[in-house]
mmCIF file of C-alpha atoms in Angstrom:
data_model
loop_
_atom_site.group_PDB
_atom_site.id
_atom_site.type_symbol
_atom_site.label_atom_id
_atom_site.label_comp_id
_atom_site.label_asym_id
_atom_site.label_seq_id
_atom_site.Cartn_x
_atom_site.Cartn_y
_atom_site.Cartn_z
ATOM 1 C CA UNK D 89 133.042 85.926 -30.241
ATOM 2 C CA UNK D 90 135.939 85.487 -27.809
ATOM 3 C CA UNK D 91 139.538 84.806 -28.743
ATOM 4 C CA UNK D 92 141.412 81.902 -27.172
ATOM 5 C CA UNK D 93 145.201 81.739 -27.252
ATOM 6 C CA UNK D 94 146.812 78.308 -27.283
ATOM 7 C CA UNK D 95 150.349 77.059 -27.602
ATOM 8 C CA UNK D 96 150.979 73.982 -29.728
ATOM 9 C CA UNK D 97 154.275 72.196 -29.197
ATOM 10 C CA UNK D 98 155.705 69.637 -31.586
ATOM 11 C CA UNK D 99 157.248 66.526 -30.050
ATOM 12 C CA UNK D 100 159.375 66.156 -33.184
ATOM 13 C CA UNK D 101 159.942 62.940 -35.077
ATOM 14 C CA UNK D 102 161.483 59.533 -34.589
ATOM 15 C CA UNK D 103 161.094 56.153 -36.252
ATOM 16 C CA UNK D 104 159.347 52.859 -35.517
ATOM 17 C CA UNK D 105 160.656 49.406 -36.408
ATOM 18 C CA UNK D 106 157.876 46.816 -36.203
ATOM 19 C CA UNK D 107 157.620 43.088 -36.702
ATOM 20 C CA UNK D 108 154.260 41.477 -37.503
ATOM 21 C CA UNK D 109 153.896 37.870 -36.357
ATOM 22 C CA UNK D 110 151.115 35.315 -36.146
ATOM 23 C CA UNK D 111 149.480 35.205 -32.702
ATOM 24 C CA UNK D 112 149.677 31.416 -32.366
ATOM 25 C CA UNK D 113 152.810 30.395 -34.283
ATOM 26 C CA UNK D 114 154.877 33.593 -33.973
ATOM 27 C CA UNK D 115 155.841 33.139 -37.640
ATOM 28 C CA UNK D 116 156.358 36.356 -39.672
ATOM 29 C CA UNK D 117 153.344 37.816 -41.451
ATOM 30 C CA UNK D 118 154.025 39.629 -44.739
ATOM 31 C CA UNK D 119 151.631 42.021 -46.470
ATOM 32 C CA UNK D 120 150.421 44.043 -43.453
ATOM 33 C CA UNK D 121 150.261 47.817 -44.044
ATOM 34 C CA UNK D 122 150.704 50.154 -41.059
ATOM 35 C CA UNK D 123 150.634 53.842 -40.194
ATOM 36 C CA UNK D 124 151.180 55.872 -37.020
ATOM 37 C CA UNK D 125 148.352 57.714 -35.239
ATOM 38 C CA UNK D 126 148.845 60.177 -32.382
ATOM 39 C CA UNK D 127 147.296 58.879 -29.172
ATOM 40 C CA UNK D 128 146.157 60.600 -25.979
ATOM 41 C CA UNK D 129 145.443 58.534 -22.893
ATOM 42 C CA UNK D 130 145.363 55.335 -24.954
ATOM 43 C CA UNK D 131 142.730 56.662 -27.354
ATOM 44 C CA UNK D 132 143.695 57.113 -30.981
ATOM 45 C CA UNK D 133 143.281 60.403 -32.779
ATOM 46 C CA UNK D 134 141.666 60.714 -36.194
ATOM 47 C CA UNK D 135 143.756 60.192 -39.280
ATOM 48 C CA UNK D 136 143.456 59.657 -42.995
ATOM 49 C CA UNK D 137 145.798 57.227 -44.729
ATOM 50 C CA UNK D 138 146.222 55.299 -47.918
ATOM 51 C CA UNK D 139 146.954 51.627 -47.128
ATOM 52 C CA UNK D 140 148.421 51.098 -50.603
ATOM 53 C CA UNK D 141 151.256 53.595 -49.999
ATOM 54 C CA UNK D 142 151.778 52.731 -46.310
ATOM 55 C CA UNK D 143 154.754 50.915 -44.823
ATOM 56 C CA UNK D 144 154.220 47.215 -45.520
ATOM 57 C CA UNK D 145 155.617 44.156 -43.735
ATOM 58 C CA UNK D 146 158.106 42.135 -45.798
ATOM 59 C CA UNK D 147 158.557 38.332 -45.909
ATOM 60 C CA UNK D 148 160.265 38.483 -42.509
ATOM 61 C CA UNK D 149 157.279 40.438 -41.092
ATOM 62 C CA UNK D 150 159.385 43.606 -40.694
ATOM 63 C CA UNK D 151 158.414 47.163 -41.535
ATOM 64 C CA UNK D 152 159.695 50.633 -40.697
ATOM 65 C CA UNK D 153 157.819 53.899 -40.350
ATOM 66 C CA UNK D 154 160.346 56.696 -40.750
ATOM 67 C CA UNK D 155 159.578 59.415 -40.005
ATOM 68 C CA UNK D 156 157.021 58.737 -37.293
ATOM 69 C CA UNK D 157 155.642 61.354 -34.936
ATOM 70 C CA UNK D 158 157.389 61.445 -31.559
ATOM 71 C CA UNK D 159 155.255 61.010 -28.458
ATOM 72 C CA UNK D 160 152.487 58.532 -27.683
ATOM 73 C CA UNK D 161 151.309 56.851 -30.862
ATOM 74 C CA UNK D 162 149.341 53.828 -31.976
ATOM 75 C CA UNK D 163 150.420 51.778 -34.943
ATOM 76 C CA UNK D 164 147.264 50.908 -36.831
ATOM 77 C CA UNK D 165 147.548 48.204 -39.463
ATOM 78 C CA UNK D 166 145.508 46.179 -41.900
ATOM 79 C CA UNK D 167 146.064 43.206 -44.098
ATOM 80 C CA UNK D 168 146.869 44.078 -47.699
ATOM 81 C CA UNK D 169 147.692 40.587 -49.008
ATOM 82 C CA UNK D 170 147.699 36.924 -48.007
ATOM 83 C CA UNK D 171 145.541 34.734 -45.760
ATOM 84 C CA UNK D 172 142.603 36.547 -44.093
ATOM 85 C CA UNK D 173 143.648 37.729 -40.642
ATOM 86 C CA UNK D 174 142.996 40.358 -37.994
ATOM 87 C CA UNK D 175 144.294 43.911 -38.324
ATOM 88 C CA UNK D 176 146.945 44.371 -35.613
ATOM 89 C CA UNK D 177 147.727 47.521 -33.650
ATOM 90 C CA UNK D 178 149.994 48.476 -30.759
ATOM 91 C CA UNK D 179 150.674 51.482 -28.562
ATOM 92 C CA UNK D 180 154.253 52.763 -28.496
ATOM 93 C CA UNK D 181 156.106 55.839 -27.251
ATOM 94 C CA UNK D 182 158.631 57.344 -29.655
ATOM 95 C CA UNK D 183 161.284 59.702 -28.331
ATOM 96 C CA UNK D 184 162.424 62.660 -30.430
ATOM 97 C CA UNK D 185 165.161 61.533 -32.827
ATOM 98 C CA UNK D 186 165.046 57.940 -31.556
ATOM 99 C CA UNK D 187 163.859 54.567 -32.849
ATOM 100 C CA UNK D 188 161.192 52.512 -31.102
ATOM 101 C CA UNK D 189 160.591 48.797 -31.659
ATOM 102 C CA UNK D 190 157.302 46.935 -31.362
ATOM 103 C CA UNK D 191 155.891 43.512 -32.134
ATOM 104 C CA UNK D 192 152.412 43.318 -33.667
ATOM 105 C CA UNK D 193 150.266 40.190 -33.286
ATOM 106 C CA UNK D 194 147.764 39.121 -35.944
ATOM 107 C CA UNK D 195 145.269 36.244 -35.760
ATOM 108 C CA UNK D 196 144.682 34.064 -38.835
ATOM 109 C CA UNK D 197 140.986 33.611 -39.562
ATOM 110 C CA UNK D 198 140.320 29.887 -39.838
ATOM 111 C CA UNK D 199 136.650 29.873 -40.839
ATOM 112 C CA UNK D 200 134.941 31.166 -43.960
ATOM 113 C CA UNK D 201 132.076 32.517 -41.861
ATOM 114 C CA UNK D 202 133.143 33.935 -38.522
ATOM 115 C CA UNK D 203 130.914 33.205 -35.522
ATOM 116 C CA UNK D 204 129.802 35.920 -33.096
ATOM 117 C CA UNK D 205 128.843 36.042 -29.440
ATOM 118 C CA UNK D 206 127.338 39.510 -29.925
ATOM 119 C CA UNK D 207 130.119 41.914 -28.992
ATOM 120 C CA UNK D 208 132.008 44.591 -30.890
ATOM 121 C CA UNK D 209 135.307 45.978 -29.675
ATOM 122 C CA UNK D 210 136.262 49.640 -29.294
ATOM 123 C CA UNK D 211 138.649 50.121 -32.215
ATOM 124 C CA UNK D 212 139.904 53.480 -30.883
ATOM 125 C CA UNK D 213 141.853 51.734 -28.141
ATOM 126 C CA UNK D 214 144.517 49.068 -28.509
ATOM 127 C CA UNK D 215 143.621 46.908 -25.493
ATOM 128 C CA UNK D 216 140.723 44.559 -26.356
ATOM 129 C CA UNK D 217 137.948 46.570 -24.666
ATOM 130 C CA UNK D 218 134.263 45.838 -25.399
ATOM 131 C CA UNK D 219 132.649 48.780 -27.193
ATOM 132 C CA UNK D 220 129.105 47.454 -27.665
ATOM 133 C CA UNK D 221 126.977 44.418 -26.914
ATOM 134 C CA UNK D 222 124.088 43.271 -29.071
ATOM 135 C CA UNK D 223 120.863 42.998 -27.023
ATOM 136 C CA UNK D 224 119.737 39.396 -26.510
ATOM 137 C CA UNK D 225 123.120 37.979 -27.600
ATOM 138 C CA UNK D 226 125.003 35.284 -25.701
ATOM 139 C CA UNK D 227 127.416 38.014 -24.517
ATOM 140 C CA UNK D 228 124.497 39.999 -23.062
ATOM 141 C CA UNK D 229 123.056 36.876 -21.403
ATOM 142 C CA UNK D 230 126.497 36.093 -19.916
ATOM 143 C CA UNK D 231 126.597 39.539 -18.271
ATOM 144 C CA UNK D 232 129.421 41.117 -20.274
ATOM 145 C CA UNK D 233 129.466 44.917 -20.127
ATOM 146 C CA UNK D 234 130.589 47.761 -22.369
ATOM 147 C CA UNK D 235 134.083 48.743 -21.211
ATOM 148 C CA UNK D 236 135.067 45.221 -20.124
ATOM 149 C CA UNK D 237 138.645 44.277 -20.986
ATOM 150 C CA UNK D 238 139.029 40.726 -22.343
ATOM 151 C CA UNK D 239 142.276 39.250 -20.984
ATOM 152 C CA UNK D 240 141.923 35.598 -22.038
ATOM 153 C CA UNK D 241 140.105 33.633 -24.761
ATOM 154 C CA UNK D 242 139.920 29.822 -24.623
ATOM 155 C CA UNK D 243 142.817 29.730 -22.127
ATOM 156 C CA UNK D 244 145.114 31.932 -24.242
ATOM 157 C CA UNK D 245 146.202 35.335 -22.939
ATOM 158 C CA UNK D 246 145.168 38.240 -25.176
ATOM 159 C CA UNK D 247 148.284 40.199 -24.181
ATOM 160 C CA UNK D 248 149.491 42.081 -27.260
ATOM 161 C CA UNK D 249 146.201 41.678 -29.141
ATOM 162 C CA UNK D 250 143.776 44.441 -29.972
ATOM 163 C CA UNK D 251 139.996 44.115 -30.290
ATOM 164 C CA UNK D 252 140.224 42.935 -33.899
ATOM 165 C CA UNK D 253 142.537 40.107 -32.805
ATOM 166 C CA UNK D 254 140.217 39.016 -29.998
ATOM 167 C CA UNK D 255 137.242 39.282 -32.386
ATOM 168 C CA UNK D 256 139.098 36.905 -34.747
ATOM 169 C CA UNK D 257 139.860 34.463 -31.907
ATOM 170 C CA UNK D 258 136.177 34.437 -30.983
ATOM 171 C CA UNK D 259 135.133 34.254 -34.640
ATOM 172 C CA UNK D 260 137.308 31.151 -35.098
ATOM 173 C CA UNK D 261 135.213 29.327 -32.458
ATOM 174 C CA UNK D 262 133.168 26.626 -34.223
ATOM 175 C CA UNK D 263 129.471 27.484 -34.454
ATOM 176 C CA UNK D 264 127.568 26.075 -31.481
ATOM 177 C CA UNK D 265 130.707 25.755 -29.315
ATOM 178 C CA UNK D 266 131.229 27.606 -26.047
ATOM 179 C CA UNK D 267 133.444 30.690 -26.041
ATOM 180 C CA UNK D 268 135.492 30.942 -22.814
ATOM 181 C CA UNK D 269 136.550 34.477 -21.854
ATOM 182 C CA UNK D 270 138.278 36.005 -18.863
ATOM 183 C CA UNK D 271 137.063 39.490 -17.991
ATOM 184 C CA UNK D 272 138.447 41.002 -14.746
ATOM 185 C CA UNK D 273 135.988 43.077 -12.775
ATOM 186 C CA UNK D 274 136.732 45.890 -10.347
ATOM 187 C CA UNK D 275 140.085 46.763 -11.930
#
């Protein structure tokens, strides 16, 4: 029954120029649709979007979102055409009236049936942070924990990848093979 007074301030608008490239080859990736989501403390807000009408990467992997909200945003993307691959995302800060540039990394899926070590990533954050672990899985037996940040898979840095990208790297591991991860503790 009480009234609360709040002040909402718009950060304005800017634009984002993005390039989508393959994680391993750095070749352009066409057919990726993206939209901008406001972000607070690295956690994405809730949004509703239509991938069919979203900005889409061209043959050179380029796309532009104009206008984009100014402030801290996450670009959230998904594949709309082409070879199966991970859905890239990236955090970026857009200044009012300015253009920001970002590179998005996507991992090609090389197996028809992706393998799993029993982890799911938190899709609300761009860094590849573990969101859940399946009980009894190899990830649980290895001592991985919810909240762990995966910084390396099979000797390759995950810098620039989100959880979907790391999930694809792990899913590309041949069934029965070891998955090598680097997870810093105490950071």
